[in-house]
Amino acid sequence: MLHKEPALKVIAMPQDTNPAGDMFGGWIVSMIDLAGWVEARKTSCKRFATIAMDGIRFHNPVYVGDCVECYAQVEKIGNTSITVQVDVYVERTDGEKLKVTEGRCVYVALDENRKPVPVKD
Ligand SMILES: CC(C)(COP(=O)(O)OP(=O)(O)OC[C@H]1O[C@@H](n2cnc3c(N)ncnc32)[C@H](O)[C@@H]1OP(=O)(O)O)[C@@H](O)C(=O)NCCC(=O)NCCS
């Protein structure tokens, strides 16, 4: 997925660390959710809610100062749902680039009453 632009790019900051000084896994998961949503919105501008996340795997740690890049790819467009695969890479302060995390998000398109509606009209 590295050939495309990242859906999200952010610097890992000290406020998102655990007591040992490394980034919280939950912070990275929220970046995956945001990046997947950005990608899902390219397919449809409907309101989306995250119904499921799976396949989360932390391959390498994220450190303060890393440039975190989330690459997102639509995997499946269902009737009311879109499934997006997200791969997270970091560029370390010394320039090294490596994959740190991956996960899959499922979003459901909703109407104004929060009822599922078809992704595409
Ligand atoms: C989103 C919500 C309205 C969906 O209502 P629902 O009646 O549970 O949805 P449905 O059973 O009709 O399923 C909707 C779609 O999600 C898919 N889906 C449901 N559970 C799933 C799961 N565990 N994994 C993957 N896809 C799932 C269904 O296959 C369906 O997709 P399709 O229409 O493309 O086939 C409801 O579950 C909800 O409000 N959840 C909370 C969402 C939220 O607040 N998210 C933020 C977390 S704080």
PDB file of C-alpha atoms and ligand atoms in Angstrom:
ATOM      1  CA  MET A   1       0.000   0.000   0.000  1.00  0.00           C
ATOM      2  CA  LEU A   2       3.027   2.252   0.251  1.00  0.00           C
ATOM      3  CA  HIS A   3       2.605   3.404  -3.357  1.00  0.00           C
ATOM      4  CA  LYS A   4      -0.396   5.560  -2.375  1.00  0.00           C
ATOM      5  CA  GLU A   5      -0.675   8.624  -0.150  1.00  0.00           C
ATOM      6  CA  PRO A   6      -1.328   7.887   3.536  1.00  0.00           C
ATOM      7  CA  ALA A   7      -4.905   8.552   4.683  1.00  0.00           C
ATOM      8  CA  LEU A   8      -3.452   9.990   7.889  1.00  0.00           C
ATOM      9  CA  LYS A   9      -0.057  11.302   8.928  1.00  0.00           C
ATOM     10  CA  VAL A  10       0.741  12.468  12.459  1.00  0.00           C
ATOM     11  CA  ILE A  11       3.687  12.869  14.820  1.00  0.00           C
ATOM     12  CA  ALA A  12       3.623  10.655  17.937  1.00  0.00           C
ATOM     13  CA  MET A  13       3.542  13.053  20.907  1.00  0.00           C
ATOM     14  CA  PRO A  14       4.428  12.547  24.601  1.00  0.00           C
ATOM     15  CA  GLN A  15       0.826  12.946  25.871  1.00  0.00           C
ATOM     16  CA  ASP A  16      -0.109   9.604  24.260  1.00  0.00           C
ATOM     17  CA  THR A  17       2.525   7.499  26.026  1.00  0.00           C
ATOM     18  CA  ASN A  18       2.214   4.873  28.740  1.00  0.00           C
ATOM     19  CA  PRO A  19       4.165   5.203  32.010  1.00  0.00           C
ATOM     20  CA  ALA A  20       7.179   3.522  30.358  1.00  0.00           C
ATOM     21  CA  GLY A  21       7.289   6.280  27.734  1.00  0.00           C
ATOM     22  CA  ASP A  22       6.122   4.259  24.711  1.00  0.00           C
ATOM     23  CA  MET A  23       2.968   5.015  22.708  1.00  0.00           C
ATOM     24  CA  PHE A  24      -0.308   3.492  23.943  1.00  0.00           C
ATOM     25  CA  GLY A  25      -1.689   0.753  21.695  1.00  0.00           C
ATOM     26  CA  GLY A  26      -5.121   2.354  22.083  1.00  0.00           C
ATOM     27  CA  TRP A  27      -3.839   5.581  20.567  1.00  0.00           C
ATOM     28  CA  ILE A  28      -2.630   3.692  17.492  1.00  0.00           C
ATOM     29  CA  VAL A  29      -5.978   1.866  17.242  1.00  0.00           C
ATOM     30  CA  SER A  30      -7.774   5.234  17.226  1.00  0.00           C
ATOM     31  CA  MET A  31      -5.480   6.373  14.382  1.00  0.00           C
ATOM     32  CA  ILE A  32      -6.459   3.206  12.464  1.00  0.00           C
ATOM     33  CA  ASP A  33     -10.155   4.001  13.023  1.00  0.00           C
ATOM     34  CA  LEU A  34      -9.686   7.596  11.794  1.00  0.00           C
ATOM     35  CA  ALA A  35      -7.649   6.574   8.740  1.00  0.00           C
ATOM     36  CA  GLY A  36     -10.189   3.913   7.778  1.00  0.00           C
ATOM     37  CA  TRP A  37     -12.988   6.463   8.078  1.00  0.00           C
ATOM     38  CA  VAL A  38     -11.094   8.909   5.831  1.00  0.00           C
ATOM     39  CA  GLU A  39     -10.805   6.149   3.200  1.00  0.00           C
ATOM     40  CA  ALA A  40     -14.449   5.022   3.578  1.00  0.00           C
ATOM     41  CA  ARG A  41     -15.597   8.604   3.009  1.00  0.00           C
ATOM     42  CA  LYS A  42     -14.004   8.530  -0.450  1.00  0.00           C
ATOM     43  CA  THR A  43     -16.605   5.909  -1.422  1.00  0.00           C
ATOM     44  CA  SER A  44     -19.607   7.580   0.187  1.00  0.00           C
ATOM     45  CA  CYS A  45     -20.246  10.813   2.083  1.00  0.00           C
ATOM     46  CA  LYS A  46     -22.899   9.171   4.285  1.00  0.00           C
ATOM     47  CA  ARG A  47     -22.624   9.248   8.068  1.00  0.00           C
ATOM     48  CA  PHE A  48     -20.615   6.222   9.263  1.00  0.00           C
ATOM     49  CA  ALA A  49     -20.306   4.396  12.566  1.00  0.00           C
ATOM     50  CA  THR A  50     -17.591   1.854  13.283  1.00  0.00           C
ATOM     51  CA  ILE A  51     -19.296  -1.491  13.924  1.00  0.00           C
ATOM     52  CA  ALA A  52     -16.214  -3.717  14.163  1.00  0.00           C
ATOM     53  CA  MET A  53     -12.432  -3.731  14.226  1.00  0.00           C
ATOM     54  CA  ASP A  54     -10.384  -6.889  13.893  1.00  0.00           C
ATOM     55  CA  GLY A  55      -7.026  -8.260  12.873  1.00  0.00           C
ATOM     56  CA  ILE A  56      -5.203  -5.703  15.024  1.00  0.00           C
ATOM     57  CA  ARG A  57      -1.557  -6.727  15.249  1.00  0.00           C
ATOM     58  CA  PHE A  58       1.222  -4.651  16.781  1.00  0.00           C
ATOM     59  CA  HIS A  59       4.403  -5.651  14.949  1.00  0.00           C
ATOM     60  CA  ASN A  60       6.767  -2.995  16.332  1.00  0.00           C
ATOM     61  CA  PRO A  61       6.619  -0.233  18.961  1.00  0.00           C
ATOM     62  CA  VAL A  62       5.919   3.419  18.190  1.00  0.00           C
ATOM     63  CA  TYR A  63       8.166   5.986  19.865  1.00  0.00           C
ATOM     64  CA  VAL A  64       7.665   9.650  20.653  1.00  0.00           C
ATOM     65  CA  GLY A  65       8.800  11.698  17.658  1.00  0.00           C
ATOM     66  CA  ASP A  66       8.009   8.991  15.088  1.00  0.00           C
ATOM     67  CA  CYS A  67       6.101  10.180  12.023  1.00  0.00           C
ATOM     68  CA  VAL A  68       3.104   7.813  11.952  1.00  0.00           C
ATOM     69  CA  GLU A  69       1.563   7.136   8.530  1.00  0.00           C
ATOM     70  CA  CYS A  70      -1.671   5.160   8.107  1.00  0.00           C
ATOM     71  CA  TYR A  71      -2.266   3.642   4.665  1.00  0.00           C
ATOM     72  CA  ALA A  72      -5.864   2.596   4.051  1.00  0.00           C
ATOM     73  CA  GLN A  73      -7.455   0.455   1.361  1.00  0.00           C
ATOM     74  CA  VAL A  74     -11.122  -0.431   0.874  1.00  0.00           C
ATOM     75  CA  GLU A  75     -11.335  -4.224   1.000  1.00  0.00           C
ATOM     76  CA  LYS A  76     -15.058  -4.753   0.569  1.00  0.00           C
ATOM     77  CA  ILE A  77     -18.172  -2.700  -0.088  1.00  0.00           C
ATOM     78  CA  GLY A  78     -21.225  -4.511   1.256  1.00  0.00           C
ATOM     79  CA  ASN A  79     -24.835  -3.366   1.302  1.00  0.00           C
ATOM     80  CA  THR A  80     -24.663  -1.063   4.344  1.00  0.00           C
ATOM     81  CA  SER A  81     -21.014  -1.600   5.291  1.00  0.00           C
ATOM     82  CA  ILE A  82     -17.525  -0.815   4.063  1.00  0.00           C
ATOM     83  CA  THR A  83     -14.481  -2.797   5.208  1.00  0.00           C
ATOM     84  CA  VAL A  84     -11.139  -0.993   5.174  1.00  0.00           C
ATOM     85  CA  GLN A  85      -7.679  -2.487   5.744  1.00  0.00           C
ATOM     86  CA  VAL A  86      -5.216  -0.104   7.426  1.00  0.00           C
ATOM     87  CA  ASP A  87      -1.435  -0.573   7.597  1.00  0.00           C
ATOM     88  CA  VAL A  88       0.494   1.721   9.920  1.00  0.00           C
ATOM     89  CA  TYR A  89       4.116   2.640   9.263  1.00  0.00           C
ATOM     90  CA  VAL A  90       6.481   4.919  11.128  1.00  0.00           C
ATOM     91  CA  GLU A  91       9.410   6.950  10.005  1.00  0.00           C
ATOM     92  CA  ARG A  92      11.798   7.108  12.962  1.00  0.00           C
ATOM     93  CA  THR A  93      13.742  10.246  13.755  1.00  0.00           C
ATOM     94  CA  ASP A  94      16.817   8.622  12.141  1.00  0.00           C
ATOM     95  CA  GLY A  95      14.902   8.090   8.855  1.00  0.00           C
ATOM     96  CA  GLU A  96      14.245   4.349   9.247  1.00  0.00           C
ATOM     97  CA  LYS A  97      10.771   3.368   7.930  1.00  0.00           C
ATOM     98  CA  LEU A  98       8.950   0.238   9.084  1.00  0.00           C
ATOM     99  CA  LYS A  99       5.495  -1.257   9.513  1.00  0.00           C
ATOM    100  CA  VAL A 100       4.304  -1.117  13.117  1.00  0.00           C
ATOM    101  CA  THR A 101       0.631  -2.109  13.153  1.00  0.00           C
ATOM    102  CA  GLU A 102      -2.226  -3.336  10.995  1.00  0.00           C
ATOM    103  CA  GLY A 103      -5.952  -3.713  11.429  1.00  0.00           C
ATOM    104  CA  ARG A 104      -9.287  -3.873   9.677  1.00  0.00           C
ATOM    105  CA  CYS A 105     -12.284  -1.613  10.313  1.00  0.00           C
ATOM    106  CA  VAL A 106     -15.905  -2.089   9.317  1.00  0.00           C
ATOM    107  CA  TYR A 107     -18.095   1.020   9.018  1.00  0.00           C
ATOM    108  CA  VAL A 108     -21.872   1.075   8.635  1.00  0.00           C
ATOM    109  CA  ALA A 109     -23.642   3.859   6.733  1.00  0.00           C
ATOM    110  CA  LEU A 110     -26.411   5.419   8.817  1.00  0.00           C
ATOM    111  CA  ASP A 111     -29.415   7.627   8.205  1.00  0.00           C
ATOM    112  CA  GLU A 112     -30.413  10.542  10.449  1.00  0.00           C
ATOM    113  CA  ASN A 113     -32.108   8.064  12.853  1.00  0.00           C
ATOM    114  CA  ARG A 114     -28.931   5.982  13.153  1.00  0.00           C
ATOM    115  CA  LYS A 115     -30.483   3.152  11.101  1.00  0.00           C
ATOM    116  CA  PRO A 116     -28.253   1.283   8.592  1.00  0.00           C
ATOM    117  CA  VAL A 117     -28.759   2.407   4.985  1.00  0.00           C
ATOM    118  CA  PRO A 118     -27.135   1.276   1.714  1.00  0.00           C
ATOM    119  CA  VAL A 119     -23.635   2.660   1.266  1.00  0.00           C
ATOM    120  CA  LYS A 120     -24.501   3.631  -2.289  1.00  0.00           C
ATOM    121  CA  ASP A 121     -27.820   5.086  -3.466  1.00  0.00           C
TER     122      ASP A 121
HETATM  123  C1  LIG B   1     -24.073   0.646  13.572  1.00  0.00           C
HETATM  124  C2  LIG B   1     -25.419   0.071  14.048  1.00  0.00           C
HETATM  125  C3  LIG B   1     -26.523   1.121  13.888  1.00  0.00           C
HETATM  126  C4  LIG B   1     -25.702  -1.112  13.111  1.00  0.00           C
HETATM  127  O1  LIG B   1     -26.937  -1.671  13.451  1.00  0.00           O
HETATM  128  P1  LIG B   1     -27.119  -3.266  13.414  1.00  0.00           P
HETATM  129  O2  LIG B   1     -28.575  -3.549  13.397  1.00  0.00           O
HETATM  130  O3  LIG B   1     -26.278  -3.855  14.486  1.00  0.00           O
HETATM  131  O4  LIG B   1     -26.478  -3.618  11.982  1.00  0.00           O
HETATM  132  P2  LIG B   1     -26.700  -4.860  11.041  1.00  0.00           P
HETATM  133  O5  LIG B   1     -26.764  -6.146  11.796  1.00  0.00           O
HETATM  134  O6  LIG B   1     -27.856  -4.519  10.125  1.00  0.00           O
HETATM  135  O7  LIG B   1     -25.351  -4.866  10.199  1.00  0.00           O
HETATM  136  C5  LIG B   1     -24.991  -3.736   9.443  1.00  0.00           C
HETATM  137  C6  LIG B   1     -23.789  -4.102   8.592  1.00  0.00           C
HETATM  138  O8  LIG B   1     -22.685  -4.375   9.437  1.00  0.00           O
HETATM  139  C7  LIG B   1     -22.164  -5.691   9.172  1.00  0.00           C
HETATM  140  N1  LIG B   1     -21.711  -6.254  10.440  1.00  0.00           N
HETATM  141  C8  LIG B   1     -22.459  -6.448  11.538  1.00  0.00           C
HETATM  142  N2  LIG B   1     -21.692  -6.967  12.528  1.00  0.00           N
HETATM  143  C9  LIG B   1     -20.437  -7.088  12.011  1.00  0.00           C
HETATM  144  C10 LIG B   1     -19.199  -7.566  12.526  1.00  0.00           C
HETATM  145  N3  LIG B   1     -19.099  -8.019  13.787  1.00  0.00           N
HETATM  146  N4  LIG B   1     -18.131  -7.565  11.736  1.00  0.00           N
HETATM  147  C11 LIG B   1     -18.206  -7.123  10.460  1.00  0.00           C
HETATM  148  N5  LIG B   1     -19.360  -6.635   9.900  1.00  0.00           N
HETATM  149  C12 LIG B   1     -20.458  -6.631  10.680  1.00  0.00           C
HETATM  150  C13 LIG B   1     -23.334  -6.474   8.577  1.00  0.00           C
HETATM  151  O9  LIG B   1     -22.866  -7.554   7.787  1.00  0.00           O
HETATM  152  C14 LIG B   1     -23.984  -5.370   7.754  1.00  0.00           C
HETATM  153  O10 LIG B   1     -23.246  -5.126   6.570  1.00  0.00           O
HETATM  154  P3  LIG B   1     -23.895  -5.291   5.072  1.00  0.00           P
HETATM  155  O11 LIG B   1     -25.197  -4.554   5.049  1.00  0.00           O
HETATM  156  O12 LIG B   1     -22.889  -4.632   4.159  1.00  0.00           O
HETATM  157  O13 LIG B   1     -24.050  -6.758   4.828  1.00  0.00           O
HETATM  158  C15 LIG B   1     -25.373  -0.385  15.543  1.00  0.00           C
HETATM  159  O14 LIG B   1     -24.682  -1.619  15.632  1.00  0.00           O
HETATM  160  C16 LIG B   1     -24.685   0.642  16.405  1.00  0.00           C
HETATM  161  O15 LIG B   1     -25.241   1.731  16.631  1.00  0.00           O
HETATM  162  N6  LIG B   1     -23.485   0.318  16.929  1.00  0.00           N
HETATM  163  C17 LIG B   1     -22.669   1.281  17.658  1.00  0.00           C
HETATM  164  C18 LIG B   1     -21.751   2.025  16.684  1.00  0.00           C
HETATM  165  C19 LIG B   1     -20.848   2.991  17.395  1.00  0.00           C
HETATM  166  O16 LIG B   1     -21.294   3.757  18.238  1.00  0.00           O
HETATM  167  N7  LIG B   1     -19.572   2.947  17.027  1.00  0.00           N
HETATM  168  C20 LIG B   1     -18.559   3.769  17.633  1.00  0.00           C
HETATM  169  C21 LIG B   1     -17.950   3.065  18.794  1.00  0.00           C
HETATM  170  S1  LIG B   1     -18.019   4.068  20.242  1.00  0.00           S
END
